[in-house]
Coordinates of C-alpha atoms in Angstrom, one line a residue:
M3 CA 38.7 73.0 -0.4
P4 CA 34.9 72.7 -0.6
R5 CA 33.1 72.0 2.6
S6 CA 31.8 68.5 2.9
S7 CA 28.3 68.3 1.6
A8 CA 26.1 66.5 -0.9
T9 CA 26.2 69.5 -3.2
A10 CA 29.9 70.4 -2.9
P11 CA 31.3 70.5 -6.5
P12 CA 33.9 67.9 -7.4
V13 CA 36.7 70.4 -7.7
G14 CA 39.6 67.9 -8.0
V15 CA 37.9 65.9 -10.8
L16 CA 36.9 69.2 -12.5
L17 CA 40.3 70.9 -12.5
R18 CA 42.0 67.8 -14.0
R19 CA 40.1 68.6 -17.2
Y20 CA 41.9 71.9 -17.7
E21 CA 45.5 72.8 -18.6
N22 CA 47.5 74.3 -15.8
P23 CA 44.5 75.5 -13.6
G24 CA 46.6 75.4 -10.5
E25 CA 46.0 73.4 -7.3
P26 CA 42.7 74.1 -5.4
L27 CA 43.0 76.2 -2.3
S28 CA 39.3 77.0 -1.5
C29 CA 35.8 76.8 -2.9
E30 CA 33.2 79.0 -1.3
P31 CA 29.6 79.5 -2.3
V32 CA 28.8 83.0 -3.5
T33 CA 25.3 82.6 -5.0
Q34 CA 22.3 80.3 -4.3
G35 CA 19.7 80.4 -7.0
L36 CA 16.9 78.3 -8.6
L37 CA 18.8 78.1 -11.9
N38 CA 22.4 77.5 -10.7
R39 CA 24.8 77.6 -7.8
G40 CA 28.0 79.6 -7.9
Y41 CA 31.3 79.3 -6.1
R42 CA 34.5 81.3 -5.8
L43 CA 37.2 78.8 -6.6
A44 CA 40.7 79.8 -5.6
T45 CA 43.7 77.9 -6.9
T46 CA 47.5 78.5 -6.8
R47 CA 47.2 80.2 -10.2
G48 CA 44.3 82.6 -9.5
A49 CA 40.5 82.7 -8.9
Y50 CA 37.6 81.4 -10.9
F51 CA 33.8 81.5 -10.8
L52 CA 32.6 77.9 -10.8
K53 CA 29.0 77.5 -11.9
H54 CA 26.8 74.5 -11.2
H55 CA 23.9 74.5 -13.6
L56 CA 21.0 72.9 -11.8
D57 CA 18.8 72.4 -14.9
G58 CA 21.5 70.3 -16.6
D59 CA 20.4 71.3 -20.1
H60 CA 23.8 70.7 -21.8
E61 CA 22.6 72.1 -25.2
A62 CA 21.2 75.3 -23.7
I63 CA 24.3 75.9 -21.6
A64 CA 26.6 75.4 -24.6
R65 CA 24.5 77.8 -26.6
Q66 CA 24.9 80.4 -23.8
H67 CA 28.7 79.8 -23.8
R68 CA 29.0 80.2 -27.6
A69 CA 26.9 83.4 -27.4
T70 CA 29.2 85.0 -24.8
Q71 CA 32.3 84.0 -26.7
R72 CA 31.0 85.7 -29.8
L73 CA 29.8 88.7 -27.9
Q74 CA 33.3 89.2 -26.3
E75 CA 34.8 89.2 -29.8
L76 CA 32.4 92.1 -30.6
G77 CA 33.5 94.1 -27.6
V78 CA 30.6 93.3 -25.2
P79 CA 31.8 93.1 -21.6
V80 CA 31.1 89.4 -20.7
A81 CA 33.0 86.6 -18.9
P82 CA 33.0 83.6 -21.3
P83 CA 33.8 80.2 -19.8
V84 CA 37.3 78.7 -19.8
E85 CA 37.7 75.9 -22.3
D86 CA 39.1 72.6 -21.0
A87 CA 42.0 70.7 -22.6
H88 CA 39.6 69.4 -25.3
G89 CA 38.0 72.8 -26.1
D90 CA 34.8 72.0 -24.2
T91 CA 33.1 74.6 -21.9
V92 CA 30.6 72.3 -20.2
A93 CA 31.9 69.7 -17.8
V94 CA 29.4 66.9 -17.1
I95 CA 30.5 65.0 -13.9
G96 CA 28.2 62.6 -12.1
G97 CA 25.3 63.7 -14.4
R98 CA 25.8 67.3 -13.3
C99 CA 26.8 70.2 -15.5
Y100 CA 29.6 72.6 -14.4
A101 CA 31.4 75.5 -16.1
L102 CA 34.5 77.4 -15.1
H103 CA 34.6 81.2 -15.7
P104 CA 37.3 83.8 -15.0
W105 CA 36.7 85.5 -11.7
I106 CA 35.7 89.2 -12.3
E107 CA 36.4 91.7 -9.6
G108 CA 33.7 94.2 -9.4
R109 CA 30.5 95.4 -7.6
H110 CA 26.9 95.6 -8.4
R111 CA 25.3 99.0 -8.8
D112 CA 21.6 99.8 -8.8
G113 CA 20.0 102.9 -10.4
A114 CA 20.3 105.0 -7.3
Q115 CA 24.1 104.6 -7.5
L116 CA 24.2 105.6 -11.2
T117 CA 24.5 109.2 -12.4
T118 CA 22.4 110.3 -15.3
P119 CA 25.4 109.9 -17.7
Q120 CA 25.9 106.4 -16.3
S121 CA 22.2 105.6 -16.8
R122 CA 22.7 106.7 -20.4
R123 CA 25.7 104.4 -20.6
L124 CA 23.6 101.5 -19.3
G125 CA 21.0 102.0 -22.0
S126 CA 23.7 102.1 -24.6
L127 CA 25.1 98.9 -23.2
L128 CA 21.8 97.0 -23.4
G129 CA 21.3 98.3 -26.9
L130 CA 24.8 97.0 -27.8
V131 CA 23.9 93.6 -26.3
H132 CA 20.7 93.3 -28.5
T133 CA 22.4 94.4 -31.7
C134 CA 25.3 92.1 -31.2
L135 CA 23.1 89.1 -30.3
E136 CA 21.3 89.8 -33.6
R137 CA 24.6 89.4 -35.4
V138 CA 25.7 86.2 -33.6
M139 CA 22.5 84.3 -33.1
E140 CA 19.9 83.0 -35.4
V141 CA 16.1 82.9 -34.8
D142 CA 14.8 79.7 -36.4
A143 CA 11.4 78.1 -36.4
T144 CA 11.8 76.5 -33.0
H145 CA 12.1 80.0 -31.4
R146 CA 9.3 81.7 -33.3
G147 CA 5.9 82.2 -31.6
R148 CA 3.6 84.8 -30.2
H149 CA 4.0 85.9 -26.7
E150 CA 0.7 85.9 -25.0
S151 CA -0.1 88.5 -22.3
A152 CA -1.4 87.5 -18.9
D153 CA -5.1 86.5 -18.7
P154 CA -6.8 88.5 -16.0
E155 CA -9.3 85.7 -15.2
E156 CA -6.3 83.5 -14.3
T157 CA -4.8 86.3 -12.3
F158 CA -8.1 86.7 -10.3
A159 CA -8.0 83.0 -9.4
L160 CA -4.4 83.3 -8.3
I161 CA -5.2 86.4 -6.2
D162 CA -7.9 84.4 -4.4
E163 CA -5.5 81.6 -3.7
L164 CA -2.7 83.9 -2.4
L165 CA -5.2 85.8 -0.3
A166 CA -6.3 82.6 1.4
L167 CA -2.6 81.7 2.1
A168 CA -1.7 85.1 3.4
R169 CA -4.7 85.3 5.7
A170 CA -4.0 81.8 7.0
A171 CA -0.3 82.5 7.8
R172 CA 0.7 81.9 11.4
P173 CA 2.3 83.6 13.1
R174 CA 1.0 86.5 11.1
D175 CA 3.5 89.4 10.5
A176 CA 3.7 92.8 8.8
F177 CA 4.5 91.1 5.5
D178 CA 1.3 89.1 5.6
N179 CA -0.7 92.3 6.3
L180 CA 1.0 94.1 3.4
A181 CA 0.5 91.2 1.1
E182 CA -3.3 91.1 1.8
R183 CA -3.6 94.8 1.3
R184 CA -1.7 94.7 -2.0
L185 CA -3.6 91.7 -3.3
L186 CA -7.0 93.4 -2.7
E187 CA -5.7 96.6 -4.2
R188 CA -4.4 94.8 -7.3
R189 CA -7.6 93.0 -7.8
A190 CA -9.5 96.3 -7.9
L191 CA -7.0 97.7 -10.4
L192 CA -7.3 94.7 -12.6
E193 CA -11.1 94.9 -12.5
R194 CA -10.8 98.5 -13.6
H195 CA -8.3 98.0 -16.4
A196 CA -9.1 94.5 -17.6
D197 CA -10.1 95.9 -21.0
R198 CA -6.5 97.1 -21.6
R199 CA -5.0 93.7 -21.9
P200 CA -2.4 93.9 -24.7
P201 CA -2.6 91.6 -27.8
P202 CA 0.0 88.9 -28.2
A203 CA 3.4 90.2 -29.1
S204 CA 5.1 89.2 -32.3
P205 CA 8.2 87.0 -32.2
G206 CA 11.2 88.9 -30.9
C207 CA 14.9 88.5 -31.0
W208 CA 17.6 87.0 -28.8
V209 CA 17.9 88.9 -25.5
H210 CA 19.8 88.4 -22.2
G211 CA 16.6 87.5 -20.5
D212 CA 17.5 88.6 -17.0
F213 CA 19.2 92.0 -17.2
H214 CA 19.3 93.6 -13.7
P215 CA 21.8 95.0 -11.2
L216 CA 22.8 91.6 -9.8
N217 CA 23.8 90.4 -13.3
L218 CA 26.0 93.4 -14.1
L219 CA 29.4 93.9 -12.4
Y220 CA 31.0 97.3 -12.4
R221 CA 34.7 98.1 -12.0
G222 CA 34.7 101.7 -11.0
A223 CA 32.3 103.7 -13.1
E224 CA 32.4 101.3 -16.1
P225 CA 30.6 98.0 -16.6
A226 CA 33.1 95.1 -16.3
A227 CA 30.9 92.1 -17.1
I228 CA 27.3 91.1 -17.8
V229 CA 26.9 87.7 -16.2
D230 CA 24.3 84.9 -15.8
W231 CA 23.0 84.2 -19.3
D232 CA 20.8 81.3 -18.2
R233 CA 17.7 83.0 -19.5
L234 CA 19.1 83.8 -22.9
G235 CA 16.1 83.5 -25.2
V236 CA 14.0 85.0 -28.0
H237 CA 11.7 87.7 -26.7
P238 CA 10.6 91.3 -27.7
R239 CA 13.8 93.3 -27.1
A240 CA 12.1 96.5 -26.1
E241 CA 10.3 94.7 -23.3
E242 CA 13.7 93.6 -21.9
A243 CA 14.7 97.3 -22.0
V244 CA 11.6 98.4 -20.1
R245 CA 11.7 95.5 -17.6
A246 CA 15.4 96.2 -16.8
A247 CA 14.7 99.9 -16.2
A248 CA 11.8 99.0 -13.9
I249 CA 14.3 97.0 -11.8
F250 CA 17.3 99.4 -12.0
F251 CA 15.5 102.6 -11.4
V252 CA 12.7 101.7 -8.9
Q253 CA 12.9 103.6 -5.6
P254 CA 12.0 102.2 -2.2
A255 CA 8.6 103.8 -2.4
G256 CA 7.8 102.1 -5.7
E257 CA 8.4 105.1 -8.0
L258 CA 10.7 105.2 -11.0
E259 CA 13.4 107.8 -11.3
L260 CA 12.0 109.1 -14.6
G261 CA 14.9 111.5 -15.3
K262 CA 17.3 108.6 -15.4
V263 CA 14.8 106.4 -17.2
R264 CA 14.5 109.0 -19.9
A265 CA 18.3 109.2 -20.4
Y266 CA 18.6 105.4 -20.3
A267 CA 15.8 104.9 -22.8
R268 CA 17.0 107.5 -25.3
A269 CA 20.4 105.9 -25.3
Y270 CA 18.9 102.4 -25.7
R271 CA 16.8 103.5 -28.7
R272 CA 19.8 105.0 -30.4
A273 CA 22.0 102.0 -29.8
A274 CA 19.3 99.4 -30.7
G275 CA 17.7 101.4 -33.6
A276 CA 14.4 101.2 -31.8
D277 CA 11.7 103.8 -32.4
A278 CA 9.3 105.4 -30.0
A279 CA 6.4 103.3 -31.0
E280 CA 8.3 100.1 -30.2
L281 CA 9.1 101.4 -26.7
A282 CA 5.6 102.7 -26.1
A283 CA 4.2 99.2 -26.9
A284 CA 6.7 97.6 -24.6
V285 CA 5.8 99.9 -21.8
H286 CA 2.2 98.9 -22.1
R287 CA 3.0 95.2 -22.1
V288 CA 5.4 95.3 -19.2
W289 CA 2.9 97.5 -17.2
W290 CA 0.3 94.8 -17.8
E291 CA 2.8 92.1 -16.8
R292 CA 3.4 93.9 -13.5
L293 CA -0.3 94.2 -12.8
N294 CA -0.6 90.5 -13.2
D295 CA 2.7 89.4 -11.6
F296 CA 2.9 87.9 -8.1
W297 CA 6.1 85.9 -8.2
I298 CA 7.4 87.1 -4.9
L299 CA 4.2 86.1 -3.1
R300 CA 4.2 82.7 -5.0
W301 CA 7.7 82.1 -3.7
R302 CA 6.7 82.9 -0.2
Y303 CA 3.3 81.2 0.1
Q304 CA 3.5 78.4 -2.4
L305 CA 7.2 77.5 -2.4
H306 CA 7.9 78.6 1.2
D307 CA 11.0 80.6 -0.1
R308 CA 11.4 84.0 1.5
R309 CA 14.5 85.2 -0.2
A310 CA 12.6 87.6 -2.4
D311 CA 10.5 89.1 0.5
P312 CA 12.6 92.3 0.8
Q313 CA 11.8 93.2 -2.8
F314 CA 8.0 93.1 -2.3
P315 CA 7.3 96.5 -0.8
A316 CA 8.8 98.4 -3.7
A317 CA 7.7 96.0 -6.4
S318 CA 4.1 95.9 -5.2
A319 CA 4.0 99.7 -4.9
L320 CA 5.4 100.1 -8.4
A321 CA 2.4 98.5 -10.1
V322 CA 0.1 100.9 -8.4
W323 CA 2.3 104.0 -9.0
W324 CA 2.9 103.0 -12.7
T325 CA -0.9 102.7 -13.2
R326 CA -1.4 106.2 -11.8
E327 CA 1.5 107.7 -13.7
Y328 CA 1.0 105.6 -16.9
E329 CA 1.4 108.5 -19.4
A330 CA 4.5 109.9 -17.6
V331 CA 6.2 106.5 -17.7
R332 CA 5.4 106.0 -21.3
D333 CA 6.7 109.4 -22.2
A334 CA 9.9 108.8 -20.3
F335 CA 10.6 105.7 -22.5
A336 CA 9.2 106.9 -25.8
G337 CA 9.3 110.7 -25.6

């Protein structure tokens, strides 16, 4: 049973909503995030993934659930929620939103663990996700809009703020030294390339919104389930393809494995029906996004949350390397 705490999910009350879920045996936390909490719930009838949605947006959660149900019907590897005795997938208990999913056995694999053919399969999978979302979701007026690129003047102000926080950190450690060096380096890069700010992007289509190794489970060599659809939204699809590759295929030194990127991107373009120009434009926008993005440092210095610290060395080096190898990266995606 869950350990006694203020945030322990109400397992007994929850399970009574379902038909024959079994008696609860254990409920152990498996993820801790800003958008949700996750638990492995074991019962006498099997195992489930119990998700506590912290944002509590019932309508958005239900939309995510409907999307995954429809995607599963089209052959996309997902893990839709279990319906309760009344056909509902969102359980609101004590003002909190919960969902019960089948437990998927599998492991996460980053780009270093993928062969070139598997990288190609990954690109095809994301292309399938995008084409299937286009079939099952509608983009109405509430989702339309232009996606503005980062304003470098605002980024310069943020850099100054983060620099002051990094320099004031006590006790000072190697991370603070690296943060200061990268912030100064990034400011110089932005000053040099400020005139390359991309124009606003046109309205996009429905995308997963957070496609990266921790949201994809593999069983053996094949993808078993795409999970965590909390950021399902309308965005330029090719940008998700580029953004995902920059996470999957980044190496510890901050370089991308361009051979695997090329295989991935060509497969994505075929599956999604995207042309080279669309990918090239997305590369430019995501490159600019990376130049202006300091989310890891904001977590550490503004939110006092260090969970993302291990990602900073590679992520911060990537922006520098990508700027230097801009044409090679663009050609890997669009060539």
